[in-house]
Amino acid sequence: MERVWLNRAMHVGFFLLLVASASRLLVRHGLNAESAVNVGLAGVVGLVYGVGVVFWRPLGQRGRLAWLVAVLLLWLVLVELAPSFSWCAIPLFFVCLRLLSPPLTIVAATVLTVAVIVAQINLADRFDPSQILAPVAVAAMTVVIFWELRRAGILEERERLSREIHDTLAQGLTSQRILLQAADRAWEGDPALARSYLRQAMTATGENLEEARRFVRDLGPADLAERSLPDALKALCDDFRQEGAEYPLDDRTQAVLLRVAQGALANAREHAHASRVVVTLSYLEGEVTLDVFDDGVGFDQAAPGPGRGYGLRGMRDRLAEVGGTLVVESVPGEGTAVAARIPL
């Protein structure tokens, strides 16, 4: 999963460090021919770096690699002339981790760390071990932080895809199976009815395919692309109720409520064996709520059984992302009530 905020922070950090290093150079040495050349070269480094940031997508993978090599070479020349620019290595290190394969990352990390060590030694009046140990420690911590963030991003993406599959594809495939089974039973006695079931299954297949494409691209639910949240919920169930006058909700809140409803309905269909499911959307002052009640077999919340735990956990995770909460009430033999609440 792409950490957009981290990328932006590293880009901003690079330019801030570049400006800070140029300021330090001018304060310590004043404006003369040598410092002017160094500041001018720093400006070129910043310009080349900025071009890569602005045209990141159009450059493509090969273009980005060429850009990174150009930035690193210019920066190495700059550090050789003016060691105070060495701390720009930290954001450059992140870019290397982001773009390069592990073997090339090791090479780049070694070059960057050595350049910083040499720069620190050149800046100091005398040698001390910190000039070597500090850059090595910073490089090691940078690698650990980056790879931990990448691992966390991968886990988040897996969790997102798992929730989407549970709430959309699993539900859609269940519906297709029911329709195909009905078509098989009607095939001999009523071919027209069987074809009707097949057409419905084909429609459901197309809808599932569109949902799969959208959640892979991390887009909102297809059901909300052309209709309101109440209309989308109404299409999901036979008994939908709305309380309060509808008011605008942001796209993310609507998507979460729809997915929670889909998950609750899937649980009711697969586990509750309910004869009736009621979905209620309430527009209240300061919050919006979604209640799904079924008159099915219920379950013991202390031991939910196979299939129950994951769906409920996915709903809670979705709601937590928008500051919402989920309350589940169920007793064996007395049905299940799922209540989602999102403060506005």
mmCIF file of C-alpha atoms in Angstrom, residues 46-162:
data_model
loop_
_atom_site.group_PDB
_atom_site.id
_atom_site.type_symbol
_atom_site.label_atom_id
_atom_site.label_comp_id
_atom_site.label_asym_id
_atom_site.label_seq_id
_atom_site.Cartn_x
_atom_site.Cartn_y
_atom_site.Cartn_z
ATOM 1 C CA GLY A 46 16.526 20.816 -6.085
ATOM 2 C CA LEU A 47 15.234 21.519 -9.593
ATOM 3 C CA VAL A 48 16.011 18.008 -10.852
ATOM 4 C CA TYR A 49 14.483 16.493 -7.717
ATOM 5 C CA GLY A 50 11.357 18.636 -8.099
ATOM 6 C CA VAL A 51 10.931 17.641 -11.759
ATOM 7 C CA GLY A 52 10.912 13.990 -10.716
ATOM 8 C CA VAL A 53 8.326 14.619 -8.006
ATOM 9 C CA VAL A 54 6.009 16.557 -10.315
ATOM 10 C CA PHE A 55 6.274 14.109 -13.221
ATOM 11 C CA TRP A 56 6.475 10.956 -11.103
ATOM 12 C CA ARG A 57 3.719 9.023 -12.887
ATOM 13 C CA PRO A 58 4.547 10.022 -16.495
ATOM 14 C CA LEU A 59 8.200 9.087 -15.987
ATOM 15 C CA GLY A 60 7.415 5.401 -15.542
ATOM 16 C CA GLN A 61 9.669 2.938 -13.742
ATOM 17 C CA ARG A 62 12.704 3.340 -16.013
ATOM 18 C CA GLY A 63 12.377 7.104 -16.043
ATOM 19 C CA ARG A 64 12.226 7.189 -12.238
ATOM 20 C CA LEU A 65 15.364 5.074 -11.966
ATOM 21 C CA ALA A 66 17.211 7.394 -14.387
ATOM 22 C CA TRP A 67 15.964 10.379 -12.400
ATOM 23 C CA LEU A 68 17.152 8.845 -9.119
ATOM 24 C CA VAL A 69 20.621 8.155 -10.551
ATOM 25 C CA ALA A 70 20.854 11.765 -11.785
ATOM 26 C CA VAL A 71 19.814 13.160 -8.391
ATOM 27 C CA LEU A 72 22.269 10.924 -6.513
ATOM 28 C CA LEU A 73 25.191 11.817 -8.787
ATOM 29 C CA LEU A 74 24.490 15.551 -8.533
ATOM 30 C CA TRP A 75 24.095 15.265 -4.759
ATOM 31 C CA LEU A 76 27.402 13.371 -4.401
ATOM 32 C CA VAL A 77 29.205 16.125 -6.315
ATOM 33 C CA LEU A 78 27.491 18.738 -4.127
ATOM 34 C CA VAL A 79 28.491 16.953 -0.907
ATOM 35 C CA GLU A 80 32.075 16.680 -2.116
ATOM 36 C CA LEU A 81 32.145 20.456 -2.663
ATOM 37 C CA ALA A 82 30.029 21.394 0.364
ATOM 38 C CA PRO A 83 29.781 18.692 3.087
ATOM 39 C CA SER A 84 26.998 20.566 4.889
ATOM 40 C CA PHE A 85 24.525 19.176 2.312
ATOM 41 C CA SER A 86 25.154 15.619 3.529
ATOM 42 C CA TRP A 87 21.982 15.349 5.649
ATOM 43 C CA CYS A 88 19.841 15.438 2.520
ATOM 44 C CA ALA A 89 20.821 11.763 2.435
ATOM 45 C CA ILE A 90 17.928 10.758 4.714
ATOM 46 C CA PRO A 91 15.062 11.553 2.280
ATOM 47 C CA LEU A 92 17.208 10.291 -0.598
ATOM 48 C CA PHE A 93 17.589 7.033 1.294
ATOM 49 C CA PHE A 94 13.796 6.690 1.489
ATOM 50 C CA VAL A 95 13.493 7.241 -2.256
ATOM 51 C CA CYS A 96 16.091 4.508 -2.851
ATOM 52 C CA LEU A 97 14.183 2.122 -0.594
ATOM 53 C CA ARG A 98 11.003 2.929 -2.473
ATOM 54 C CA LEU A 99 12.376 2.459 -6.000
ATOM 55 C CA LEU A 100 15.253 -0.010 -5.883
ATOM 56 C CA SER A 101 15.441 -3.766 -5.448
ATOM 57 C CA PRO A 102 16.989 -5.012 -2.155
ATOM 58 C CA PRO A 103 20.483 -5.642 -3.641
ATOM 59 C CA LEU A 104 20.588 -2.203 -5.293
ATOM 60 C CA THR A 105 19.205 -0.646 -2.099
ATOM 61 C CA ILE A 106 22.140 -2.077 -0.151
ATOM 62 C CA VAL A 107 24.568 -0.574 -2.679
ATOM 63 C CA ALA A 108 22.815 2.816 -2.582
ATOM 64 C CA ALA A 109 22.656 2.765 1.230
ATOM 65 C CA THR A 110 26.368 2.042 1.437
ATOM 66 C CA VAL A 111 27.220 4.884 -0.957
ATOM 67 C CA LEU A 112 24.975 7.351 0.863
ATOM 68 C CA THR A 113 26.293 6.365 4.306
ATOM 69 C CA VAL A 114 29.926 6.563 3.225
ATOM 70 C CA ALA A 115 29.293 9.979 1.663
ATOM 71 C CA VAL A 116 27.772 11.243 4.904
ATOM 72 C CA ILE A 117 30.653 9.829 6.978
ATOM 73 C CA VAL A 118 33.257 11.487 4.744
ATOM 74 C CA ALA A 119 31.315 14.759 4.873
ATOM 75 C CA GLN A 120 31.119 14.668 8.680
ATOM 76 C CA ILE A 121 34.837 14.011 8.955
ATOM 77 C CA ASN A 122 35.588 16.899 6.585
ATOM 78 C CA LEU A 123 33.349 19.249 8.556
ATOM 79 C CA ALA A 124 34.847 18.389 11.960
ATOM 80 C CA ASP A 125 37.997 19.865 13.418
ATOM 81 C CA ARG A 126 39.062 16.456 14.696
ATOM 82 C CA PHE A 127 37.933 12.859 14.360
ATOM 83 C CA ASP A 128 35.662 11.112 16.823
ATOM 84 C CA PRO A 129 33.762 7.778 16.539
ATOM 85 C CA SER A 130 30.349 9.485 16.340
ATOM 86 C CA GLN A 131 31.201 10.665 12.835
ATOM 87 C CA ILE A 132 30.981 7.015 11.739
ATOM 88 C CA LEU A 133 28.526 5.560 14.234
ATOM 89 C CA ALA A 134 25.822 8.242 13.846
ATOM 90 C CA PRO A 135 25.384 7.911 10.024
ATOM 91 C CA VAL A 136 25.379 4.106 10.289
ATOM 92 C CA ALA A 137 22.757 4.240 13.049
ATOM 93 C CA VAL A 138 20.573 6.658 11.077
ATOM 94 C CA ALA A 139 20.788 4.433 7.993
ATOM 95 C CA ALA A 140 19.868 1.338 10.010
ATOM 96 C CA MET A 141 16.903 3.056 11.678
ATOM 97 C CA THR A 142 15.692 4.389 8.327
ATOM 98 C CA VAL A 143 15.684 0.885 6.857
ATOM 99 C CA VAL A 144 13.830 -0.571 9.839
ATOM 100 C CA ILE A 145 11.183 2.185 9.847
ATOM 101 C CA PHE A 146 10.626 1.957 6.098
ATOM 102 C CA TRP A 147 10.272 -1.819 6.001
ATOM 103 C CA GLU A 148 7.993 -1.823 9.052
ATOM 104 C CA LEU A 149 5.732 0.751 7.397
ATOM 105 C CA ARG A 150 5.742 -1.280 4.183
ATOM 106 C CA ARG A 151 4.829 -4.453 6.107
ATOM 107 C CA ALA A 152 2.032 -2.628 7.902
ATOM 108 C CA GLY A 153 0.775 -1.296 4.575
ATOM 109 C CA ILE A 154 0.720 -4.785 3.080
ATOM 110 C CA LEU A 155 -1.230 -6.105 6.071
ATOM 111 C CA GLU A 156 -3.713 -3.224 5.810
ATOM 112 C CA GLU A 157 -4.225 -3.919 2.116
ATOM 113 C CA ARG A 158 -4.782 -7.613 2.782
ATOM 114 C CA GLU A 159 -7.316 -6.745 5.455
ATOM 115 C CA ARG A 160 -9.105 -4.344 3.112
ATOM 116 C CA LEU A 161 -9.306 -6.914 0.339
ATOM 117 C CA SER A 162 -10.494 -9.569 2.799
#
